[in-house]
Structure formats: structure tokens, C-alpha cells
Coordinates of C-alpha atoms in Angstrom, one line a residue:
Chain A
M1317 CA 17.6 10.1 4.9
S1318 CA 20.2 7.7 3.6
L1319 CA 22.8 6.2 5.9
T1320 CA 26.4 7.4 5.5
L1321 CA 28.7 4.9 3.9
A1322 CA 30.6 4.3 7.1
A1323 CA 27.4 3.8 9.2
G1324 CA 25.9 1.4 6.7
A1325 CA 29.2 -0.6 6.5
L1326 CA 29.5 -0.7 10.3
R1327 CA 26.1 -2.2 10.7
Q1328 CA 27.5 -5.3 8.9
T1329 CA 30.4 -5.8 11.3
D1330 CA 28.6 -8.6 13.2
Y1331 CA 27.9 -10.4 9.9
W1332 CA 31.5 -10.2 8.7
W1333 CA 32.8 -11.2 12.0
T1334 CA 30.8 -14.5 11.8
V1335 CA 32.1 -14.9 8.2
F1336 CA 35.6 -14.5 9.5
K1337 CA 35.1 -17.0 12.3
R1338 CA 33.9 -19.7 10.0
T1339 CA 36.5 -19.1 7.2
W1340 CA 39.7 -18.2 9.0
K1341 CA 41.1 -21.7 9.3
G1342 CA 40.9 -22.2 5.5
G1343 CA 42.3 -18.7 5.1
V1344 CA 45.4 -19.7 7.1
I1345 CA 46.3 -22.3 4.6
S1346 CA 45.7 -20.3 1.5
S1347 CA 47.2 -17.1 3.0
F1348 CA 50.3 -18.3 4.7
V1349 CA 51.1 -21.9 3.9
S1350 CA 50.8 -21.9 0.1
P1351 CA 52.9 -18.7 -0.4
L1352 CA 55.5 -20.1 1.9
F1353 CA 55.8 -23.1 -0.3
Y1354 CA 56.3 -20.7 -3.2
V1355 CA 59.1 -18.8 -1.4
V1356 CA 60.9 -22.0 -0.5
A1357 CA 60.5 -23.7 -3.9
M1358 CA 61.0 -20.7 -6.2
G1359 CA 63.0 -18.3 -4.0
V1360 CA 65.3 -20.6 -2.1
L1361 CA 65.6 -23.8 -4.1
L1362 CA 65.2 -22.6 -7.7
G1363 CA 66.9 -19.3 -6.7
G1364 CA 69.9 -21.3 -5.7
F1365 CA 70.7 -21.9 -9.4
I1366 CA 70.4 -18.2 -10.3
E1367 CA 73.2 -15.8 -10.0
G1368 CA 72.3 -12.8 -7.7
D1369 CA 73.5 -10.1 -10.0
P1370 CA 71.9 -6.7 -8.9
A1371 CA 72.3 -5.4 -12.5
K1372 CA 70.1 -8.1 -13.8
L1373 CA 67.7 -8.4 -10.9
E1374 CA 66.5 -4.8 -10.5
G1375 CA 69.0 -4.2 -7.6
A1376 CA 68.4 -7.5 -5.7
T1377 CA 71.5 -9.3 -4.4
S1378 CA 69.8 -12.6 -4.5
Y1379 CA 67.0 -14.2 -6.5
L1380 CA 65.1 -14.7 -3.2
A1381 CA 65.3 -11.0 -2.4
F1382 CA 64.1 -10.3 -6.0
I1383 CA 61.2 -12.6 -6.0
V1384 CA 59.8 -12.1 -2.4
P1385 CA 58.3 -8.6 -2.9
G1386 CA 56.7 -9.6 -6.2
L1387 CA 55.4 -12.8 -4.8
V1388 CA 53.7 -11.0 -1.9
A1389 CA 52.1 -8.5 -4.3
A1390 CA 50.9 -11.3 -6.6
H1391 CA 49.6 -13.1 -3.6
A1392 CA 47.6 -10.0 -2.6
M1393 CA 46.0 -10.0 -6.0
Q1394 CA 45.1 -13.7 -5.7
I1395 CA 43.6 -13.2 -2.2
A1396 CA 41.6 -10.2 -3.5
V1397 CA 40.3 -12.2 -6.6
G1398 CA 39.5 -15.2 -4.4
E1399 CA 37.4 -13.1 -2.0
T1400 CA 35.5 -11.2 -4.8
T1401 CA 34.6 -14.1 -7.1
Y1402 CA 32.8 -17.1 -5.6
P1403 CA 31.8 -15.4 -2.4
V1404 CA 30.2 -12.5 -4.3
M1405 CA 28.4 -14.9 -6.7
G1406 CA 27.3 -16.9 -3.6
A1407 CA 25.7 -13.9 -2.0
L1408 CA 23.9 -13.1 -5.3
K1409 CA 23.0 -16.4 -6.7
W1410 CA 23.3 -19.3 -4.2
H1411 CA 22.6 -17.9 -0.8
K1412 CA 21.0 -14.6 -1.9
T1413 CA 22.2 -13.0 1.3
Y1414 CA 22.6 -9.6 -0.5
Y1415 CA 18.8 -9.7 -1.3
S1416 CA 18.0 -10.0 2.3
M1417 CA 20.4 -7.3 3.2
I1418 CA 18.9 -4.7 0.9
A1419 CA 15.5 -5.3 2.3
T1420 CA 16.8 -3.4 5.4
P1421 CA 17.9 0.3 5.4
L1422 CA 21.2 -0.8 3.9
E1423 CA 21.9 0.1 0.2
P1424 CA 24.1 -1.6 -2.4
R1425 CA 27.0 0.8 -1.8
H1426 CA 27.0 -0.2 1.9
L1427 CA 27.2 -3.9 1.0
V1428 CA 30.1 -3.2 -1.4
A1429 CA 31.9 -1.1 1.2
A1430 CA 31.6 -3.7 4.0
N1431 CA 32.6 -6.5 1.7
L1432 CA 35.6 -4.6 0.4
M1433 CA 36.6 -3.7 4.0
F1434 CA 36.6 -7.4 4.8
V1435 CA 38.8 -8.0 1.7
L1436 CA 41.2 -5.3 3.0
F1437 CA 41.3 -7.0 6.4
R1438 CA 42.1 -10.3 4.8
L1439 CA 44.8 -8.6 2.7
A1440 CA 46.3 -6.8 5.7
T1441 CA 46.5 -10.0 7.8
A1442 CA 47.8 -12.2 5.0
C1443 CA 50.4 -9.7 3.6
G1444 CA 51.3 -8.5 7.1
V1445 CA 52.1 -11.9 8.5
F1446 CA 53.9 -12.9 5.3
M1447 CA 56.1 -9.9 5.5
L1448 CA 56.9 -10.6 9.1
V1449 CA 57.8 -14.2 8.4
L1450 CA 60.1 -13.0 5.6
A1451 CA 61.9 -10.5 7.7
P1452 CA 64.6 -12.9 9.1
F1453 CA 65.5 -14.0 5.6
G1454 CA 67.4 -10.8 5.1
V1455 CA 65.5 -9.7 2.0
F1456 CA 64.6 -6.2 3.2
E1457 CA 67.3 -3.5 2.7
S1458 CA 65.8 -0.8 5.0
W1459 CA 63.7 -0.8 8.1
W1460 CA 61.0 1.5 6.7
G1461 CA 60.8 0.0 3.2
P1462 CA 58.8 -3.1 4.2
F1463 CA 56.1 -0.9 5.7
L1464 CA 55.6 1.1 2.5
A1465 CA 55.9 -2.2 0.5
F1466 CA 53.1 -3.5 2.7
G1467 CA 51.0 -0.5 1.9
S1468 CA 51.6 -1.0 -1.8
Q1469 CA 50.5 -4.7 -1.5
L1470 CA 47.2 -3.5 0.0
L1471 CA 46.8 -1.0 -2.8
V1472 CA 47.3 -3.6 -5.6
G1473 CA 45.1 -6.0 -3.7
M1474 CA 42.3 -3.5 -3.5
A1475 CA 42.7 -2.5 -7.1
F1476 CA 41.9 -6.1 -8.1
A1477 CA 39.2 -6.5 -5.4
T1478 CA 37.2 -3.6 -6.8
L1479 CA 37.7 -4.6 -10.4
V1480 CA 36.8 -8.2 -9.9
Y1481 CA 33.9 -7.4 -7.5
G1482 CA 32.4 -5.3 -10.3
F1483 CA 33.0 -8.2 -12.8
S1484 CA 31.4 -10.7 -10.4
T1485 CA 28.2 -8.6 -10.0
R1486 CA 27.8 -8.8 -13.8
L1487 CA 28.4 -12.5 -14.1
Y1488 CA 25.5 -14.9 -14.1
S1489 CA 27.4 -18.2 -14.4
E1490 CA 30.4 -19.2 -12.4
Q1491 CA 32.0 -20.5 -15.5
G1492 CA 33.2 -17.0 -16.2
F1493 CA 35.5 -17.3 -13.2
G1494 CA 37.4 -20.1 -14.9
V1495 CA 38.2 -17.8 -17.8
L1496 CA 39.1 -15.0 -15.4
F1497 CA 41.6 -17.3 -13.5
R1498 CA 43.1 -18.9 -16.7
L1499 CA 43.3 -15.8 -18.9
G1500 CA 43.6 -13.1 -16.2
V1501 CA 45.1 -14.2 -12.9
L1502 CA 47.5 -16.8 -14.1
P1503 CA 49.2 -14.8 -17.0
L1504 CA 49.3 -11.8 -14.7
T1505 CA 51.0 -13.7 -12.0
L1506 CA 53.5 -15.2 -14.4
F1507 CA 54.3 -12.2 -16.6
S1508 CA 53.9 -9.1 -14.5
G1509 CA 57.4 -9.0 -13.1
A1510 CA 56.9 -11.1 -10.0
F1511 CA 59.2 -13.9 -11.2
F1512 CA 61.6 -12.2 -13.6
P1513 CA 62.4 -8.6 -14.6
I1514 CA 59.9 -7.5 -17.3
T1515 CA 62.8 -6.2 -19.4
N1516 CA 63.3 -9.9 -20.3
L1517 CA 59.9 -9.9 -22.1
G1518 CA 61.2 -7.8 -25.0
P1519 CA 60.2 -4.2 -25.7
V1520 CA 56.6 -4.7 -26.8
L1521 CA 55.5 -7.2 -24.1
E1522 CA 57.4 -5.2 -21.5
W1523 CA 55.0 -2.3 -22.2
V1524 CA 52.1 -4.6 -22.1
A1525 CA 53.3 -5.7 -18.7
R1526 CA 53.7 -2.1 -17.6
L1527 CA 50.0 -1.5 -18.4
T1528 CA 48.8 -4.2 -15.9
P1529 CA 47.8 -3.1 -12.4
L1530 CA 49.8 -6.0 -11.0
W1531 CA 53.1 -4.7 -12.4
H1532 CA 52.6 -1.4 -10.6
G1533 CA 52.1 -3.2 -7.3
V1534 CA 55.0 -5.5 -7.9
N1535 CA 57.3 -2.6 -8.8
L1536 CA 56.3 -0.6 -5.8
S1537 CA 56.6 -3.5 -3.4
R1538 CA 60.1 -4.4 -4.8
M1539 CA 61.4 -0.8 -4.9
F1540 CA 60.5 -0.4 -1.2
C1541 CA 61.8 -3.8 -0.1
L1542 CA 65.1 -3.4 -2.0
D1543 CA 65.5 0.3 -1.2
T1544 CA 65.8 1.2 -4.9
V1545 CA 63.0 3.7 -4.9
D1546 CA 62.6 6.0 -7.9
W1547 CA 60.1 8.4 -6.4
S1548 CA 58.7 9.6 -9.7
T1549 CA 58.0 6.0 -10.8
A1550 CA 56.6 5.2 -7.4
A1551 CA 54.2 8.2 -7.7
I1552 CA 53.0 6.9 -11.1
N1553 CA 52.6 3.4 -9.7
V1554 CA 50.5 4.7 -6.8
A1555 CA 48.5 7.0 -9.0
V1556 CA 47.6 4.2 -11.4
L1557 CA 46.5 1.9 -8.5
V1558 CA 44.4 4.6 -6.9
V1559 CA 42.7 5.4 -10.1
V1560 CA 41.9 1.7 -10.6
I1561 CA 40.5 1.5 -7.1
V1562 CA 38.3 4.6 -7.7
V1563 CA 37.0 3.4 -11.0
G1564 CA 36.6 -0.1 -9.6
W1565 CA 34.5 1.2 -6.7
F1566 CA 32.0 2.9 -9.1
W1567 CA 32.1 -0.2 -11.3
S1568 CA 31.3 -2.4 -8.3
V1569 CA 28.5 -0.2 -6.9
S1570 CA 26.8 0.3 -10.3
G1571 CA 27.1 -3.5 -11.0
L1572 CA 25.5 -4.4 -7.7
E1573 CA 22.8 -1.8 -7.9
K1574 CA 21.8 -3.1 -11.4
R1575 CA 22.1 -6.7 -10.4
L1576 CA 19.9 -6.4 -7.3
D1577 CA 17.1 -4.8 -9.4
D1578 CA 17.3 -7.6 -12.0
R1579 CA 14.3 -9.9 -12.4
Chain B
M777 CA -0.1 2.6 4.2
I778 CA 0.4 2.1 0.4
R779 CA -0.9 4.2 -2.4
A780 CA 0.0 3.4 -6.0
R781 CA -1.3 5.2 -9.1
G782 CA -0.5 4.0 -12.6
L783 CA 2.4 2.1 -11.2
R784 CA 4.7 0.5 -13.8
K785 CA 7.8 -1.6 -13.9
S786 CA 9.8 -2.5 -17.0
F787 CA 12.8 -4.6 -17.5
G788 CA 14.2 -3.4 -20.8
E789 CA 11.5 -4.1 -23.4
F790 CA 9.5 -6.3 -21.1
E791 CA 6.8 -4.6 -19.1
A792 CA 6.1 -6.6 -15.9
V793 CA 3.6 -4.2 -14.3
K794 CA 1.6 -2.1 -16.7
G795 CA -0.1 0.6 -14.6
I796 CA -1.9 -0.4 -11.5
D797 CA -3.8 1.5 -8.8
V798 CA -3.6 0.1 -5.3
D799 CA -4.5 1.4 -1.8
V800 CA -3.7 -0.5 1.3
R801 CA -5.1 0.8 4.6
R802 CA -3.6 0.5 8.1
G803 CA -4.3 -2.8 9.9
E804 CA -5.7 -4.7 6.9
A805 CA -4.5 -7.8 5.3
F806 CA -4.2 -7.2 1.5
G807 CA -3.6 -9.8 -1.1
F808 CA -2.1 -9.9 -4.6
L809 CA -3.3 -12.9 -6.4
G810 CA -2.3 -13.9 -9.9
P811 CA -0.7 -16.6 -12.0
N812 CA 3.1 -16.8 -12.5
G813 CA 4.3 -13.8 -14.4
A814 CA 1.3 -11.6 -13.4
G815 CA 3.6 -9.0 -12.0
K816 CA 3.0 -9.7 -8.3
S817 CA 6.6 -10.1 -7.2
S818 CA 7.7 -7.0 -9.2
T819 CA 5.0 -5.1 -7.5
M820 CA 6.1 -6.4 -4.1
R821 CA 9.7 -5.5 -4.8
M822 CA 8.7 -1.9 -5.6
I823 CA 6.6 -1.7 -2.4
A824 CA 9.6 -3.1 -0.5
S825 CA 11.6 -0.1 -1.9
V826 CA 14.3 -2.2 -3.4
S827 CA 13.3 -1.9 -7.0
P828 CA 12.8 1.6 -8.5
I829 CA 9.5 2.3 -10.2
S830 CA 9.5 2.7 -13.9
G831 CA 6.4 4.9 -14.1
G832 CA 3.4 6.2 -12.2
S833 CA 3.6 7.1 -8.5
L834 CA 4.1 5.1 -5.3
E835 CA 3.8 6.2 -1.7
I836 CA 4.7 3.9 1.2
L837 CA 3.9 4.9 4.8
G838 CA 3.5 8.4 3.4
M839 CA 7.0 8.5 1.9
D840 CA 8.5 8.3 -1.6
P841 CA 10.6 5.1 -2.1
A842 CA 12.8 7.0 -4.6
T843 CA 14.1 9.5 -1.9
D844 CA 13.2 7.8 1.4
G845 CA 14.0 4.2 0.6
P846 CA 16.1 3.5 3.7
A847 CA 13.6 5.1 6.1
I848 CA 10.7 3.1 4.5
R849 CA 12.7 -0.1 4.6
G850 CA 13.4 0.5 8.3
R851 CA 9.7 0.2 9.0
L852 CA 9.0 -2.7 6.7
G853 CA 9.3 -6.4 7.3
V854 CA 10.0 -8.5 4.2
C855 CA 9.5 -12.2 3.9
P856 CA 10.7 -13.1 0.4
Q857 CA 9.5 -15.9 -1.8
E858 CA 12.8 -17.8 -1.6
D859 CA 14.5 -18.3 1.7
T860 CA 17.4 -16.0 1.9
L861 CA 18.6 -17.2 5.3
D862 CA 22.3 -17.6 5.9
N863 CA 22.7 -21.4 5.9
E864 CA 26.1 -21.3 7.6
L865 CA 24.7 -19.4 10.7
N866 CA 22.6 -20.8 13.4
V867 CA 19.0 -19.8 13.9
R868 CA 19.7 -17.2 16.6
D869 CA 22.5 -15.5 14.7
N870 CA 20.4 -15.2 11.6
L871 CA 18.0 -13.0 13.6
Y872 CA 20.6 -11.2 15.5
I873 CA 22.7 -10.2 12.5
Y874 CA 19.6 -9.1 10.6
G875 CA 18.5 -6.9 13.5
R876 CA 21.9 -5.3 13.5
Y877 CA 21.4 -4.2 9.9
F878 CA 18.6 -2.0 11.2
G879 CA 20.9 -0.4 13.6
I880 CA 19.1 -1.8 16.6
P881 CA 21.4 -1.8 19.7
K882 CA 22.9 -5.2 20.7
G883 CA 21.0 -5.6 23.9
E884 CA 17.7 -4.7 22.3
V885 CA 18.2 -7.1 19.4
N886 CA 19.0 -9.9 21.9
S887 CA 15.8 -9.6 23.8
R888 CA 13.8 -9.1 20.6
V889 CA 15.4 -12.3 19.2
D890 CA 14.3 -14.3 22.3
E891 CA 10.7 -13.0 21.9
L892 CA 10.6 -13.8 18.2
L893 CA 12.0 -17.3 18.7
E894 CA 9.2 -17.9 21.2
F895 CA 6.6 -16.5 18.8
V896 CA 7.6 -18.8 16.0
S897 CA 8.2 -21.8 18.3
L898 CA 11.9 -22.1 17.5
T899 CA 13.4 -21.4 20.9
E900 CA 14.6 -25.0 21.2
K901 CA 16.3 -24.7 17.8
S902 CA 18.1 -21.5 18.5
R903 CA 21.5 -23.0 18.3
S904 CA 20.7 -25.3 15.3
K905 CA 22.2 -24.6 11.9
V906 CA 19.7 -23.3 9.4
E907 CA 20.5 -26.1 6.9
D908 CA 19.3 -28.6 9.5
L909 CA 15.8 -27.1 9.7
S910 CA 12.7 -28.4 7.9
G911 CA 11.0 -26.2 5.2
G912 CA 8.3 -25.1 7.6
M913 CA 10.9 -24.1 10.3
K914 CA 12.9 -22.1 7.7
R915 CA 9.7 -20.2 6.7
R916 CA 8.9 -19.5 10.3
L917 CA 12.5 -18.3 10.9
T918 CA 12.2 -16.1 7.8
I919 CA 9.0 -14.6 9.2
A920 CA 10.6 -14.1 12.6
R921 CA 13.5 -12.3 10.8
S922 CA 11.1 -10.0 9.0
L923 CA 9.7 -9.0 12.3
V924 CA 13.0 -8.1 14.0
N925 CA 12.5 -4.4 13.5
N926 CA 8.9 -4.4 14.7
P927 CA 7.6 -3.4 11.3
D928 CA 4.4 -1.4 10.6
L929 CA 4.0 -3.2 7.3
L930 CA 4.8 -6.8 6.6
L931 CA 5.3 -8.0 3.0
L932 CA 4.9 -11.7 2.5
D933 CA 5.7 -13.1 -0.9
E934 CA 4.1 -16.5 -1.3
P935 CA 4.6 -17.3 2.4
T936 CA 3.4 -20.9 2.4
T937 CA 4.6 -22.2 -1.0
G938 CA 6.1 -25.6 -0.6
L939 CA 4.9 -26.2 3.0
D940 CA 2.9 -29.2 4.2
P941 CA -0.6 -28.6 5.4
Q942 CA 0.4 -28.6 9.1
A943 CA 3.1 -26.1 8.6
R944 CA 0.7 -23.9 6.5
H945 CA -1.9 -23.8 9.3
V946 CA 0.7 -23.0 11.9
L947 CA 1.9 -20.1 9.8
W948 CA -1.6 -18.8 9.1
D949 CA -2.2 -18.8 12.8
Q950 CA 0.9 -16.7 13.4
L951 CA 0.0 -14.3 10.6
F952 CA -3.5 -14.0 12.0
R953 CA -2.0 -13.1 15.4
L954 CA 0.2 -10.5 13.9
K955 CA -2.9 -9.0 12.2
Q956 CA -4.7 -8.9 15.5
A957 CA -1.7 -7.1 16.9
G958 CA -2.2 -4.3 14.3
V959 CA 0.4 -5.2 11.8
T960 CA -0.6 -4.4 8.2
L961 CA 0.0 -7.5 6.0
V962 CA 0.5 -7.5 2.2
I963 CA 0.5 -11.1 0.8
T964 CA 1.1 -12.5 -2.6
T965 CA -0.2 -16.0 -3.1
H966 CA -1.6 -18.4 -5.7
Y967 CA -3.3 -20.4 -3.1
M968 CA -6.9 -19.4 -3.0
D969 CA -7.7 -20.9 0.3
E970 CA -4.8 -18.9 1.8
A971 CA -6.2 -15.7 0.3
E972 CA -9.7 -16.5 1.6
Q973 CA -8.3 -17.2 5.0
L974 CA -6.0 -14.3 5.4
C975 CA -7.0 -11.4 3.2
D976 CA -9.6 -8.7 4.0
R977 CA -9.2 -7.3 0.5
L978 CA -7.3 -8.4 -2.6
V979 CA -6.6 -7.7 -6.2
V980 CA -6.3 -10.3 -8.9
M981 CA -3.4 -9.5 -11.2
D982 CA -3.0 -10.8 -14.7
K983 CA -0.4 -9.9 -17.3
G984 CA 0.7 -6.9 -15.3
L985 CA -2.7 -5.4 -14.8
I986 CA -5.4 -5.6 -12.1
A987 CA -8.2 -7.8 -13.3
A988 CA -10.5 -7.4 -10.2
E989 CA -10.5 -6.0 -6.8
G990 CA -12.5 -6.5 -3.6
S991 CA -13.0 -8.7 -0.6
P992 CA -13.0 -12.5 -1.3
R993 CA -16.8 -12.5 -0.8
Q994 CA -17.4 -9.5 -3.1
L995 CA -15.2 -11.1 -5.8
I996 CA -17.2 -14.3 -5.6
E997 CA -20.5 -12.5 -5.8
E998 CA -19.3 -10.3 -8.7
H999 CA -17.5 -12.8 -10.8
S1000 CA -19.2 -16.2 -10.0
T1001 CA -22.5 -17.7 -8.9
R1002 CA -23.4 -18.9 -5.4
E1003 CA -22.9 -22.6 -6.4
V1004 CA -21.2 -24.7 -9.0
A1005 CA -22.5 -28.1 -10.2
E1006 CA -19.8 -30.4 -11.5
L1007 CA -21.0 -33.1 -13.9
R1008 CA -19.0 -36.0 -15.0
F1009 CA -20.1 -38.3 -17.9
A1010 CA -18.9 -41.7 -18.9
I1011 CA -16.5 -41.7 -21.9
T1012 CA -17.7 -44.6 -24.0
D1013 CA -15.5 -44.3 -27.1
E1014 CA -12.8 -42.1 -28.4
T1015 CA -15.0 -39.0 -28.7
N1016 CA -15.5 -36.8 -25.7
P1017 CA -19.2 -36.7 -24.9
H1018 CA -19.0 -33.4 -22.9
E1019 CA -19.1 -31.1 -25.9
A1020 CA -22.3 -32.7 -27.2
I1021 CA -23.9 -32.8 -23.8
A1022 CA -23.1 -29.2 -23.2
G1023 CA -25.3 -28.2 -26.1
K1024 CA -28.3 -29.7 -24.3
I1025 CA -27.9 -27.9 -21.0
E1026 CA -26.5 -24.5 -22.0
D1027 CA -29.6 -22.7 -20.7
L1028 CA -29.0 -23.9 -17.1
G1029 CA -26.2 -21.4 -16.3
R1030 CA -22.7 -20.4 -17.4
L1031 CA -21.0 -23.6 -18.6
E1032 CA -17.4 -24.5 -18.5
V1033 CA -16.6 -27.6 -20.5
L1034 CA -13.4 -29.3 -19.4
P1035 CA -11.9 -32.6 -20.8
D1036 CA -13.2 -34.6 -17.8
R1037 CA -16.3 -32.7 -16.6
I1038 CA -18.7 -29.9 -17.2
L1039 CA -19.0 -27.1 -14.6
V1040 CA -22.4 -25.3 -14.4
Y1041 CA -22.4 -22.0 -12.5
S1042 CA -25.8 -21.5 -11.0
P1043 CA -27.4 -20.0 -7.9
D1044 CA -28.9 -23.4 -7.2
G1045 CA -26.8 -26.5 -8.0
E1046 CA -29.3 -29.1 -6.9
E1047 CA -31.8 -27.6 -9.3
V1048 CA -29.3 -27.9 -12.1
I1049 CA -28.8 -31.6 -11.3
A1050 CA -32.5 -32.3 -11.2
K1051 CA -32.9 -30.6 -14.6
V1052 CA -30.0 -32.6 -16.1
H1053 CA -31.7 -35.8 -15.0
E1054 CA -35.1 -34.6 -16.4
R1055 CA -33.5 -34.2 -19.8
G1056 CA -32.5 -37.9 -19.8
L1057 CA -28.9 -37.3 -19.2
D1058 CA -27.1 -39.6 -16.8
P1059 CA -23.9 -38.3 -15.3
I1060 CA -21.7 -40.9 -13.6
A1061 CA -20.8 -38.5 -10.9
V1062 CA -22.2 -35.1 -9.7
L1063 CA -21.0 -32.6 -7.1
V1064 CA -22.6 -29.5 -5.9
R1065 CA -20.4 -27.0 -4.1
R1066 CA -20.1 -23.4 -3.2
S1067 CA -18.3 -21.1 -5.5
T1068 CA -14.8 -20.3 -4.3
L1069 CA -12.2 -17.7 -5.0
E1070 CA -10.5 -20.3 -7.2
D1071 CA -13.5 -20.2 -9.6
V1072 CA -13.1 -16.4 -9.8
F1073 CA -9.4 -16.7 -10.3
L1074 CA -9.7 -19.2 -13.1
K1075 CA -12.5 -17.2 -14.8
L1076 CA -10.4 -14.0 -14.7
T1077 CA -7.0 -15.4 -15.5
G1078 CA -7.9 -18.4 -17.6
R1079 CA -6.9 -22.0 -17.4
T1080 CA -3.9 -21.9 -19.7
L1081 CA -0.7 -22.9 -18.0
V1082 CA 1.7 -20.0 -17.5
D1083 CA 5.4 -21.0 -17.1

């Protein structure tokens, strides 16, 4: 009899707790300090030169209010990618911890589930604290919006976590991560609507941007923060991210199963 | 405990295990011997129920790994070839966390960890980081980890590779004690002395097939002679004299001509030496020794290097 997904994942709680205990200090810097630098530099200082015209900034009354929801969503993506690249390769190639784990009643899908739960926890703490810190800046237009924005940040984070996890299980050299960061994460961060409205990209590139998972997260996060929700667009955004997560889950599990039976 | 019939494992085009029959009985120590690439580790991974079989049948503890993998693994201990310890954790946490994967309650794991640290003589190191341990200590810790669930069947993949003689003997002693306690051991090794020390029965694997099977003593009797005479002759010029000399003594037993010496397999090595001298040959060094499992192994798997 196979363990249920939840039971298998729960058996790894002690392991992930020790991982958290040894990594949380580094996590504080990458999760809170770095993004705060971005907010101050881009939102406050650079934003000081930009006219806060709601017609041009998707309804935001200041550049700070425009950029903050997108930054948090992009930040969620970066945390997810960070947690599912080198750590996954480490568990497969350098420390081989996954190999010792599957010698127990645990199965690859349990490992994926526990690892992704840890990523979700990292996303929740990082985005949650970030949103709390931003509250006094007057960038949220309703009391309930930030909560839904927070949920959409978790969604976009998990979409990337599952996609990149599956990618990492299929990668044999860490050099592939360089390509992923340069040709994936960086362009997405810059051109998926976090820093400027994607209408500025021109009609073709705007549609390219709309096809990226990050844009769906940025758009959701921004609509909820600025209280400019178009519910039909929001439904599409959520649906896309959920589909990516579901597909990413199967992609991750099949990748790990195959990798752990490789010679 | 283990029953395999026509067991196969392929990786794409490459066939690592080409159809083997194996039976391991409760309480025995069973060995898989073979050069690199013989298919030992692939076989072990199938027995460990982490690698699906590609053909034939396999039964572990009376169960089918394809459907009862988690239940089988719950009763197995696995000591892999490479250390898969968590270097960032201390010695104790490595065992504790591993025990939790089996769903063992916290209190029970804790007392089990104390017993195991005592068993592998690592109690004093329980708070040390794994990366600060010596190779022998890491191996002992890996063995302790593989015992955390009180396994019925313990799989050891090259357990003493890379260890110094002292550490090997300590480990052998611990494995022997486990065997006395009724744990069934399955060991892969390419150390013949280890196989002779530990295994009741073994198979020699070569190129994915079983080349021979039996107890160490049976294998020596079947595939070698009681004694081996080793003869070394002076090399006076560029030509190797051993080939020419071999022609003169080929009736004395099975010969193996190596670049530096001639091995004569015979029931009586002293008699071989006497006859060599009678024929006017004058080796610069002679050695008579008992046949070992290594002679059997080299006969069955050849002397060519396998990388």
C-alpha cells in the first residue's frame, strides 16, 4: 500500500524544518532586504521623476503604487526559481539526499510535494512580510485587495516552482541554470509588466508578454492592490496559473521519477 | 527473502542485467561479485525496489516491488555505494530524520538512534557535523542509518570501498554481529577477502549475467585448484622469457602467463616447484599459496581492465 501524498510529505517535516533552520538567515536578506532596495530605488527614487497619471499607469496614482504589486509578483517568481534550481540539483547530484529518501517508503511524488510545500512556505513568508512592510506606504487602495494580491503572488510563485522544478530534474549540469536565469528569469522580470505597462511594448510584444505566466501574476497582483479588478480578466489569469501549476506538477513528478531511475 | 527469475534491467539500448536467477534465504549473507559494469548495482537497485525491473520476475520478502514498493522498502535497510548522508546535519539528526521517513514515532526514533550510535561506536560524535567525520565513520553512520527501521533485509553496496584496513575490520565485525542477530545481508563487493569473510553464498556476475554461483569454498573447488605456484624468472634482455618457459611446463597444470610471472594451478604447488627445478629451470622467486576466490574471480571475469 502506497502512502497518501499528504502522509508522505508530512514525514519529511523534520527534514525541511532543519533546512529552514540553517537557511533562514540567508533567506532574510534575499527575501526582504533586496526587494526593499528595489522599492526604494525604483519606486521611490526613480518613481519621483515619473508622473503618476492613472491613465498611463493602469490606474495607479503614483509610480510607486504601480510598481509595488508587480515587484512582489516578480519577487515571488525569483524566490521560486531560486528554491527549485540549485537546491534540487544539490539533492540529485551533489548531496544525493533524494536517493537516500527514496530508499524508504517515500516515493518521488512525496519528495516533490514536500519540496514544493517548503517553497510555498518560503513564498508565503517572503511575500507576506513584504506586503506588510509596504502597507504604510499608501499603495493599497482597499483593505481586502492586498489579501487577494498575496494569493495571486503565491499562485505565480508556485507556477514557476513547478515548472522550474521539472526543468531541474532533467538537467545534468548546473550550467543550464545560467541560461535559465539570463534568458528566462531576467527578461521575464524586465518585460512582463512589473516595471512598465506592457502596452508600451507595442502590439506584438505585448501579446508575447501576455503569454508569460509572470504577466498573469503581475496583472492579478496589481488589479487587487489598485482595486481596478476586471473579474473576467482575473478569472483568466487565475485559470492560466492554475493550469501551469497542474501541468508543472506532473512535469516535476515524471522528471524526478525518471531521474531517480537513471544509471 | 529474494527470488528473481530471468531478471533484466535495460537503460534504453543498454542492457545492464541480462536475465539472472537469484534466491536469497532468510538469515544468510549473500554476495554479488563482479567487475565494474557487471550489473551488480543495477541488480541491487531493483532489489531495493527503487528501480523498476525491465523483464523477468522479482519477489522481495514475498511481495512484488512493482505494486508493494513502499511496504518492501519499509522492511529494507539500504547502505548505498556513495555516502548519501546530509553533510549539513549532525550525526544524530541524520539518523533521526531518516527514521522519520519510515513513519516511526518521535520517541521511538530517539531511543533507536541512541542504540544505533552505540552499536557503531559514534555516541561521542552524535553532535558532530557529518562533514567533519572520517571516511570510516561516515560509512558506519550510513550503516547505522540503514538499520534505523530494524530491517529484515540489509542491502550493502560495496560497504568498505575506500576504507583503511582498520575501518574495514571494524565494519566486518559489525556486519557479522548483525548476521548473528538474524539480519539477512546482501552485499556487493569487488574485494574477494571481504566476500570470503562475510558471504555464505555468492554469485559472480559478469556482463549482466551470472557466471558462477556457490559458497566461496565451492567456487574455489569448482573453478580453481587447491594451490597455486607462482614462478618469477629473470628478464635478461628485451624479450620476455615467460612465454618460452611456459612451453616447457605446460603439462604441470593450468598455466596463466603474465608479464611478470607464471601461475601454475595445481593440487600440489611444492611438487610443481620441484619439477620446474628438475627441468633445469631456475626461477628467481617462487611462491606456493592456496587458491583464493580472487583466482576464481579472475578466471571467470578475465584480467582485462573494465572502466
